[in-house]
């Protein structure tokens, strides 16, 4: 995919310019590849197409497109390819390349990352996830080269490319191949390839000013782009600069997120959060178990801005309805980028080139509030040193669990709870390319990329906040309050007035700190490519491409050392936040590959590729050969049948083998306690998983998860199949239909907490919750060793899960299949202008998975979601454009198919409102209207999410935020952007 130099005598247009202007328009004629390109990108493109369609001569040079390294005038291949130009991105209403990639029909909507996950592992990044195999299985390239990975692993485990760090101003087009391409582009191209091609030929200058906002509040945006280029007798230069600043959007700027009473249950059936509560651990003369042990009175609650409520489950307490509204749902973001690309003709057949790209970002997100409680307080232990959620309070004579949520006003405003992200990345690259033998193009190149990341996050100092609310420990108490050397729980005389009074910003600062995590990655590449025609056959020339490549990747991730769970407790220990650990490693990869395109008959062409990759790191992965076969048959000029088969080989992500060990806290459903009616589930007795799996159930609580890298992980292997057809229905109408199947074995993953706890419960009770038999004794013994429970008979801590060791493993099998379809139509009228339609549709047919060899292979396509799967069965993207004189209007839409509701069954919520097992499809529409003023000035209005469709309403999702982002959502709602462009 790296563009080779072409001698000036062959064409005055470079390969990059030709493919940018001509390929999208020829797609409607030769039907070679699926594309969503603009049909009116430029006057030059229109005139070229006119020459081609009217029978005139269009002297097209051969070009390189994604899907093959072989240059050829035809753009079709055995595997479907989508090409989206910068003009497409603009007219379809996208404000970034990352947002556009999220809209691809082949992309999984479950690849959600970014702003809404402000407390997640990668809250300032966006990824692409083709075929829902995971973002690490899609190879993302920039100009055919691997950029430095995002320094924070996605979901803690996977190394990914942050597509948000690719500024829109530098992009010429995006090429997407959704299918196995390991043999051509690298062993990790399992689900496909996304190649982002930057501007390399530009004549003149363009300045673009952008301003925008959201119609519901927040998100004001301003920016400027400058693109320029100049050409001399033997040299050319292209440059770009972009700056953009966007304000944060807070949840309280959206009515349905601002107040929990605005959810499906309404004010009559919604209880305030447990913002200030002492939960009684055991029933006694003071009251029932799980009730609030101390209510400070209405005056104290009013001072905190809390409201009082009495419930059967908690008794009388007070809490907030509005605290969740103080978090951000879209990050504050300021970024700037610079780009330069230049060429120099050393001789008529040899050219040197160099490029530089830089991106810097300052962003901020806010959780809005801070939280403290005795659960997760490492200074609160039993006499034997075990973690405990309970203390004995001598002032109320109760065994209690405390919970306190601090409002933004107590902290000193929303900025006090803000996490700051400082990121910068650059790549320098250069090379020499030319021709030899009058028919072979070659290129030698090298590049170096660097990505630096710092996250600065507010947290509480565990000992300071512990001492502030609990005071000194008086000794060890029994469950009845008898203090003795043999007691179990820490006894404290809690100052109730302090507990129920607002804190001040000064008090907050006395037990607050900032946690700083730093990481960086690098990517160095050197390679040599050659391509051309080997010899002639009766049906045409045999094309050839060869590649040799070396790549070195490094990763250095260092979490704040105070987060290390093995570090001795002291006054700098951080409350309820665990380390992502440290990861230090490097990996060398060597590759040699060859590709052949063989014209068997005039209408039958075959393609074959072979590639050898070798990895050099601490893992047991060594080397492997992957191969690819494809065929193209054209029984008619207007009809193409195609098919492909490919193998893949992928080494585990560096994070999975080099991570030195990390711990985290997460909420789990303790299925054994639920179904057996013991420990946390004792008060409710034996129940079903469905009965326990509701918000606020005592069997759902936080526990610690430990995980470390596994250098014994083996390589992941896969196979891909594809078959389809492309049909030129008329000169201006085309359609395609393709089947795909990807089978992946030994994918590196980890035992999910839910999987372990479900399996453990089945082992202990003899069956799973659905009645199926428990796994084998060997599996059960393994699971028992990974789940640590506390033995404390007669206490609320008895059988509580203390720790889960979530090990990285090679899973047994992932097998997914589906269909892709496209449709393109262009209609030219004499008086009403030109109309174009572009549609793409993907339907998932199967989504099979099993985690271990002993598991059943389950098709999750029609199975209700759980902690590991959120099925998404179909996606559509499409646009309709009207070009009339100086006006261009485009309506773009996406449709995500129906999805399971949160309950995944038909039912009625507490307020009496019905919900169904499945939610209707989710649709979004963008509108773009552009007007040219002469040859050099254009104004553009973009309306994003025209209908202000922010989420799928789900009456069974009764907890804030009342929607599931993994099945599609746009809480920002309607946005308006104006731009003014001037060419000179």
CSV table of N, CA, C and O in Angstrom, one decimal, residues 127-208:
chain,number,residue,atom,x,y,z
A,127,UNK,N,-11.3,3.5,19.0
A,127,UNK,CA,-10.7,2.3,18.2
A,127,UNK,C,-11.7,1.9,17.2
A,127,UNK,O,-12.8,2.3,17.1
A,128,UNK,N,-11.1,1.0,16.3
A,128,UNK,CA,-12.0,0.4,15.3
A,128,UNK,C,-11.9,-1.1,15.5
A,128,UNK,O,-10.9,-1.7,15.8
A,129,UNK,N,-13.1,-1.7,15.4
A,129,UNK,CA,-13.2,-3.2,15.8
A,129,UNK,C,-14.0,-3.9,14.7
A,129,UNK,O,-15.2,-4.0,14.8
A,130,UNK,N,-13.3,-4.3,13.7
A,130,UNK,CA,-14.0,-5.0,12.6
A,130,UNK,C,-14.4,-6.4,13.0
A,130,UNK,O,-13.7,-7.1,13.7
A,131,UNK,N,-15.6,-6.7,12.7
A,131,UNK,CA,-16.2,-8.1,12.9
A,131,UNK,C,-16.3,-8.5,14.4
A,131,UNK,O,-16.5,-9.6,14.7
A,132,UNK,N,-16.2,-7.5,15.3
A,132,UNK,CA,-16.4,-7.7,16.7
A,132,UNK,C,-15.4,-8.8,17.3
A,132,UNK,O,-15.7,-9.4,18.3
A,133,UNK,N,-14.2,-8.9,16.6
A,133,UNK,CA,-13.2,-9.8,17.2
A,133,UNK,C,-12.4,-9.1,18.3
A,133,UNK,O,-11.7,-9.8,19.0
A,134,UNK,N,-12.5,-7.8,18.3
A,134,UNK,CA,-11.7,-7.0,19.2
A,134,UNK,C,-10.8,-6.1,18.4
A,134,UNK,O,-10.3,-6.4,17.3
A,135,UNK,N,-10.6,-4.9,19.0
A,135,UNK,CA,-9.8,-3.9,18.2
A,135,UNK,C,-8.4,-4.3,17.9
A,135,UNK,O,-7.8,-3.8,16.9
A,136,UNK,N,-7.8,-5.2,18.7
A,136,UNK,CA,-6.4,-5.7,18.4
A,136,UNK,C,-6.3,-6.6,17.2
A,136,UNK,O,-5.2,-6.9,16.7
A,137,UNK,N,-7.5,-7.0,16.6
A,137,UNK,CA,-7.4,-7.9,15.5
A,137,UNK,C,-7.7,-7.2,14.2
A,137,UNK,O,-7.7,-7.8,13.1
A,138,UNK,N,-7.8,-5.9,14.2
A,138,UNK,CA,-7.9,-5.0,13.1
A,138,UNK,C,-6.5,-4.3,12.9
A,138,UNK,O,-6.1,-3.6,13.9
A,139,UNK,N,-5.8,-4.5,11.8
A,139,UNK,CA,-4.5,-3.8,11.6
A,139,UNK,C,-4.8,-2.4,11.1
A,139,UNK,O,-5.4,-2.2,10.1
A,140,UNK,N,-4.4,-1.4,11.9
A,140,UNK,CA,-4.5,0.0,11.5
A,140,UNK,C,-3.2,0.5,11.0
A,140,UNK,O,-2.2,0.4,11.8
A,141,UNK,N,-3.1,1.0,9.8
A,141,UNK,CA,-1.9,1.5,9.2
A,141,UNK,C,-2.1,3.0,8.9
A,141,UNK,O,-3.2,3.5,8.6
A,142,UNK,N,-1.0,3.7,8.8
A,142,UNK,CA,-1.0,5.1,8.3
A,142,UNK,C,0.0,5.1,7.1
A,142,UNK,O,1.2,4.8,7.3
A,143,UNK,N,-0.5,5.3,5.9
A,143,UNK,CA,0.3,5.2,4.7
A,143,UNK,C,1.0,3.8,4.6
A,143,UNK,O,2.2,3.8,4.2
A,144,UNK,N,0.4,2.8,5.0
A,144,UNK,CA,0.9,1.5,5.0
A,144,UNK,C,1.9,1.1,6.0
A,144,UNK,O,2.4,0.0,6.0
A,145,UNK,N,2.1,2.0,7.0
A,145,UNK,CA,3.1,1.7,8.1
A,145,UNK,C,2.4,1.7,9.4
A,145,UNK,O,1.3,2.3,9.6
A,146,UNK,N,2.9,0.9,10.3
A,146,UNK,CA,2.3,0.7,11.7
A,146,UNK,C,2.7,1.9,12.5
A,146,UNK,O,3.9,2.2,12.8
A,147,UNK,N,1.7,2.7,13.1
A,147,UNK,CA,2.1,3.7,14.0
A,147,UNK,C,2.3,3.2,15.4
A,147,UNK,O,2.1,2.0,15.7
A,148,UNK,N,2.8,4.1,16.3
A,148,UNK,CA,3.0,3.7,17.7
A,148,UNK,C,1.6,3.4,18.3
A,148,UNK,O,0.7,4.2,18.1
A,149,UNK,N,1.6,2.4,19.1
A,149,UNK,CA,0.3,2.0,19.7
A,149,UNK,C,-0.1,3.0,20.8
A,149,UNK,O,0.8,3.8,21.3
A,150,UNK,N,-1.4,3.0,21.1
A,150,UNK,CA,-1.8,3.9,22.2
A,150,UNK,C,-1.1,3.4,23.5
A,150,UNK,O,-1.2,2.2,23.8
A,151,UNK,N,-0.6,4.3,24.3
A,151,UNK,CA,0.2,3.8,25.5
A,151,UNK,C,-0.6,3.2,26.6
A,151,UNK,O,0.0,2.5,27.4
A,152,UNK,N,-1.9,3.4,26.6
A,152,UNK,CA,-2.7,2.7,27.6
A,152,UNK,C,-3.5,1.5,26.9
A,152,UNK,O,-4.1,1.7,25.9
A,153,UNK,N,-3.3,0.3,27.4
A,153,UNK,CA,-4.0,-0.8,26.8
A,153,UNK,C,-5.5,-0.7,26.9
A,153,UNK,O,-6.1,-0.3,27.9
A,154,UNK,N,-6.2,-1.0,25.8
A,154,UNK,CA,-7.6,-1.0,25.7
A,154,UNK,C,-8.2,-2.0,26.6
A,154,UNK,O,-7.8,-3.2,26.6
A,155,UNK,N,-9.1,-1.6,27.5
A,155,UNK,CA,-9.7,-2.5,28.5
A,155,UNK,C,-8.7,-3.3,29.3
A,155,UNK,O,-8.9,-4.4,29.7
A,156,UNK,N,-7.6,-2.6,29.5
A,156,UNK,CA,-6.4,-3.0,30.3
A,156,UNK,C,-5.6,-4.1,29.7
A,156,UNK,O,-4.4,-4.3,30.0
A,157,UNK,N,-6.0,-4.7,28.6
A,157,UNK,CA,-5.4,-5.9,28.1
A,157,UNK,C,-4.8,-5.8,26.7
A,157,UNK,O,-3.8,-6.4,26.4
A,158,UNK,N,-5.4,-5.0,25.8
A,158,UNK,CA,-5.1,-5.1,24.4
A,158,UNK,C,-4.4,-3.8,23.9
A,158,UNK,O,-4.8,-2.7,24.3
A,159,UNK,N,-3.3,-4.0,23.1
A,159,UNK,CA,-2.6,-2.9,22.4
A,159,UNK,C,-3.4,-2.5,21.2
A,159,UNK,O,-3.6,-3.3,20.3
A,160,UNK,N,-3.7,-1.2,21.0
A,160,UNK,CA,-4.5,-0.7,19.9
A,160,UNK,C,-4.0,0.6,19.4
A,160,UNK,O,-3.1,1.2,20.0
A,161,UNK,N,-4.5,1.0,18.2
A,161,UNK,CA,-4.2,2.3,17.6
A,161,UNK,C,-5.3,3.2,18.0
A,161,UNK,O,-6.5,2.9,17.8
A,162,UNK,N,-5.0,4.4,18.5
A,162,UNK,CA,-5.9,5.4,18.8
A,162,UNK,C,-6.3,6.2,17.6
A,162,UNK,O,-5.5,7.1,17.2
A,163,UNK,N,-7.4,5.9,17.0
A,163,UNK,CA,-7.8,6.6,15.7
A,163,UNK,C,-8.2,8.1,16.0
A,163,UNK,O,-8.2,8.9,15.1
A,164,UNK,N,-8.4,8.5,17.3
A,164,UNK,CA,-8.7,9.9,17.6
A,164,UNK,C,-7.4,10.7,17.4
A,164,UNK,O,-7.6,11.9,17.1
A,165,UNK,N,-6.3,10.1,17.4
A,165,UNK,CA,-5.0,10.9,17.2
A,165,UNK,C,-4.6,11.1,15.8
A,165,UNK,O,-3.5,11.5,15.5
A,166,UNK,N,-5.6,10.9,14.8
A,166,UNK,CA,-5.3,11.1,13.4
A,166,UNK,C,-6.1,12.3,13.0
A,166,UNK,O,-7.3,12.1,12.8
A,167,UNK,N,-5.5,13.4,12.9
A,167,UNK,CA,-6.3,14.6,12.5
A,167,UNK,C,-6.9,14.6,11.2
A,167,UNK,O,-6.4,14.0,10.2
A,168,UNK,N,-8.1,15.1,11.1
A,168,UNK,CA,-8.9,15.0,9.8
A,168,UNK,C,-8.2,15.8,8.7
A,168,UNK,O,-8.3,15.4,7.5
A,169,UNK,N,-7.5,16.9,9.1
A,169,UNK,CA,-7.0,17.8,8.0
A,169,UNK,C,-5.9,17.1,7.2
A,169,UNK,O,-5.6,17.4,6.1
A,170,UNK,N,-5.2,16.1,7.8
A,170,UNK,CA,-4.1,15.4,7.0
A,170,UNK,C,-4.5,14.3,6.2
A,170,UNK,O,-3.8,13.7,5.5
A,171,UNK,N,-5.8,13.9,6.3
A,171,UNK,CA,-6.3,12.7,5.7
A,171,UNK,C,-6.7,12.9,4.2
A,171,UNK,O,-7.5,13.8,3.9
A,172,UNK,N,-6.2,12.1,3.3
A,172,UNK,CA,-6.6,12.1,1.9
A,172,UNK,C,-7.8,11.1,1.7
A,172,UNK,O,-8.8,11.4,1.1
A,173,UNK,N,-7.7,9.9,2.3
A,173,UNK,CA,-8.7,8.9,2.2
A,173,UNK,C,-8.5,7.8,3.2
A,173,UNK,O,-7.4,7.7,3.8
A,174,UNK,N,-9.4,7.0,3.4
A,174,UNK,CA,-9.3,5.8,4.3
A,174,UNK,C,-9.8,4.6,3.5
A,174,UNK,O,-10.8,4.6,2.9
A,175,UNK,N,-8.9,3.6,3.5
A,175,UNK,CA,-9.2,2.3,2.8
A,175,UNK,C,-9.4,1.2,3.9
A,175,UNK,O,-8.6,1.0,4.8
A,176,UNK,N,-10.5,0.5,3.7
A,176,UNK,CA,-10.9,-0.5,4.7
A,176,UNK,C,-11.1,-1.9,3.9
A,176,UNK,O,-11.9,-2.0,3.0
A,177,UNK,N,-10.3,-2.9,4.4
A,177,UNK,CA,-10.5,-4.2,3.9
A,177,UNK,C,-10.9,-5.0,5.1
A,177,UNK,O,-10.2,-5.2,6.0
A,178,UNK,N,-12.2,-5.5,5.0
A,178,UNK,CA,-12.7,-6.3,6.1
A,178,UNK,C,-12.6,-7.8,5.8
A,178,UNK,O,-13.5,-8.4,5.2
A,179,UNK,N,-11.5,-8.4,6.2
A,179,UNK,CA,-11.3,-9.8,5.9
A,179,UNK,C,-9.9,-10.1,6.2
A,179,UNK,O,-9.0,-9.3,6.4
A,180,UNK,N,-9.6,-11.4,6.3
A,180,UNK,CA,-8.2,-11.9,6.6
A,180,UNK,C,-7.2,-11.4,5.6
A,180,UNK,O,-7.4,-11.7,4.4
A,181,UNK,N,-6.2,-10.7,6.0
A,181,UNK,CA,-5.2,-10.2,5.1
A,181,UNK,C,-3.8,-10.4,5.7
A,181,UNK,O,-2.9,-9.6,5.4
A,182,UNK,N,-3.6,-11.4,6.5
A,182,UNK,CA,-2.3,-11.6,7.2
A,182,UNK,C,-1.2,-11.8,6.2
A,182,UNK,O,-0.1,-11.4,6.4
A,183,UNK,N,-1.5,-12.6,5.1
A,183,UNK,CA,-0.4,-12.9,4.2
A,183,UNK,C,0.1,-11.7,3.4
A,183,UNK,O,1.2,-11.8,2.9
A,184,UNK,N,-0.7,-10.6,3.3
A,184,UNK,CA,-0.3,-9.5,2.6
A,184,UNK,C,0.2,-8.4,3.5
A,184,UNK,O,1.3,-7.8,3.2
A,185,UNK,N,-0.4,-8.1,4.6
A,185,UNK,CA,-0.1,-6.9,5.4
A,185,UNK,C,0.5,-7.2,6.7
A,185,UNK,O,1.0,-6.3,7.4
A,186,UNK,N,0.5,-8.4,7.2
A,186,UNK,CA,1.1,-8.7,8.5
A,186,UNK,C,0.2,-9.7,9.2
A,186,UNK,O,-1.0,-9.8,9.0
A,187,UNK,N,0.8,-10.5,10.1
A,187,UNK,CA,0.2,-11.6,10.7
A,187,UNK,C,-1.0,-11.2,11.6
A,187,UNK,O,-1.9,-12.0,11.8
A,188,UNK,N,-1.1,-9.9,12.0
A,188,UNK,CA,-2.2,-9.5,12.9
A,188,UNK,C,-3.4,-8.9,12.2
A,188,UNK,O,-4.3,-8.4,12.8
A,189,UNK,N,-3.4,-9.0,10.8
A,189,UNK,CA,-4.5,-8.5,10.1
A,189,UNK,C,-5.6,-9.6,10.0
A,189,UNK,O,-5.9,-10.1,8.9
A,190,UNK,N,-6.1,-10.0,11.1
A,190,UNK,CA,-7.0,-11.1,11.2
A,190,UNK,C,-8.4,-10.7,10.7
A,190,UNK,O,-9.0,-11.4,9.9
A,191,UNK,N,-9.0,-9.6,11.3
A,191,UNK,CA,-10.3,-9.2,10.9
A,191,UNK,C,-10.3,-8.2,9.7
A,191,UNK,O,-11.3,-8.0,9.1
A,192,UNK,N,-9.2,-7.7,9.4
A,192,UNK,CA,-9.1,-6.7,8.3
A,192,UNK,C,-8.0,-5.7,8.5
A,192,UNK,O,-7.2,-5.7,9.5
A,193,UNK,N,-8.0,-4.7,7.6
A,193,UNK,CA,-7.0,-3.7,7.5
A,193,UNK,C,-7.7,-2.3,7.3
A,193,UNK,O,-8.6,-2.2,6.5
A,194,UNK,N,-7.3,-1.4,8.1
A,194,UNK,CA,-7.7,0.0,7.9
A,194,UNK,C,-6.4,0.8,7.6
A,194,UNK,O,-5.5,0.9,8.4
A,195,UNK,N,-6.3,1.3,6.4
A,195,UNK,CA,-5.2,2.1,6.0
A,195,UNK,C,-5.6,3.6,5.8
A,195,UNK,O,-6.5,3.9,5.0
A,196,UNK,N,-5.0,4.4,6.6
A,196,UNK,CA,-5.3,5.9,6.5
A,196,UNK,C,-4.2,6.5,5.7
A,196,UNK,O,-3.0,6.5,6.1
A,197,UNK,N,-4.6,7.1,4.5
A,197,UNK,CA,-3.7,7.7,3.6
A,197,UNK,C,-3.7,9.2,3.8
A,197,UNK,O,-4.7,9.8,3.7
A,198,UNK,N,-2.5,9.8,4.1
A,198,UNK,CA,-2.4,11.2,4.3
A,198,UNK,C,-2.2,11.9,3.0
A,198,UNK,O,-1.9,11.4,1.9
A,199,UNK,N,-2.4,13.2,3.0
A,199,UNK,CA,-2.3,14.0,1.8
A,199,UNK,C,-0.8,14.0,1.4
A,199,UNK,O,0.1,14.3,2.2
A,200,UNK,N,-0.6,13.8,0.1
A,200,UNK,CA,0.7,13.7,-0.5
A,200,UNK,C,0.9,14.6,-1.7
A,200,UNK,O,2.0,14.7,-2.2
A,201,UNK,N,-0.2,15.1,-2.2
A,201,UNK,CA,-0.1,16.0,-3.4
A,201,UNK,C,-1.2,17.0,-3.2
A,201,UNK,O,-2.4,16.7,-3.2
A,202,UNK,N,-0.8,18.3,-3.1
A,202,UNK,CA,-1.8,19.3,-3.0
A,202,UNK,C,-1.2,20.6,-3.6
A,202,UNK,O,0.0,20.9,-3.5
A,203,UNK,N,-2.0,21.3,-4.4
A,203,UNK,CA,-1.6,22.5,-5.1
A,203,UNK,C,-2.3,23.7,-4.6
A,203,UNK,O,-3.5,23.7,-4.6
A,204,UNK,N,-1.6,24.7,-4.0
A,204,UNK,CA,-2.3,25.8,-3.5
A,204,UNK,C,-2.4,25.8,-2.0
A,204,UNK,O,-1.7,25.0,-1.3
A,205,UNK,N,-3.4,26.6,-1.5
A,205,UNK,CA,-3.6,26.6,0.0
A,205,UNK,C,-5.1,26.6,0.2
A,205,UNK,O,-5.9,27.1,-0.5
A,206,UNK,N,-5.4,26.1,1.4
A,206,UNK,CA,-6.8,26.0,1.8
A,206,UNK,C,-6.8,26.4,3.3
A,206,UNK,O,-6.1,25.7,4.1
A,207,UNK,N,-7.7,27.3,3.7
A,207,UNK,CA,-7.9,27.7,5.1
A,207,UNK,C,-9.4,27.4,5.4
A,207,UNK,O,-10.3,27.8,4.6
A,208,UNK,N,-9.6,26.7,6.5
A,208,UNK,CA,-11.0,26.3,6.8
A,208,UNK,C,-11.2,26.7,8.3
A,208,UNK,O,-10.5,26.3,9.2
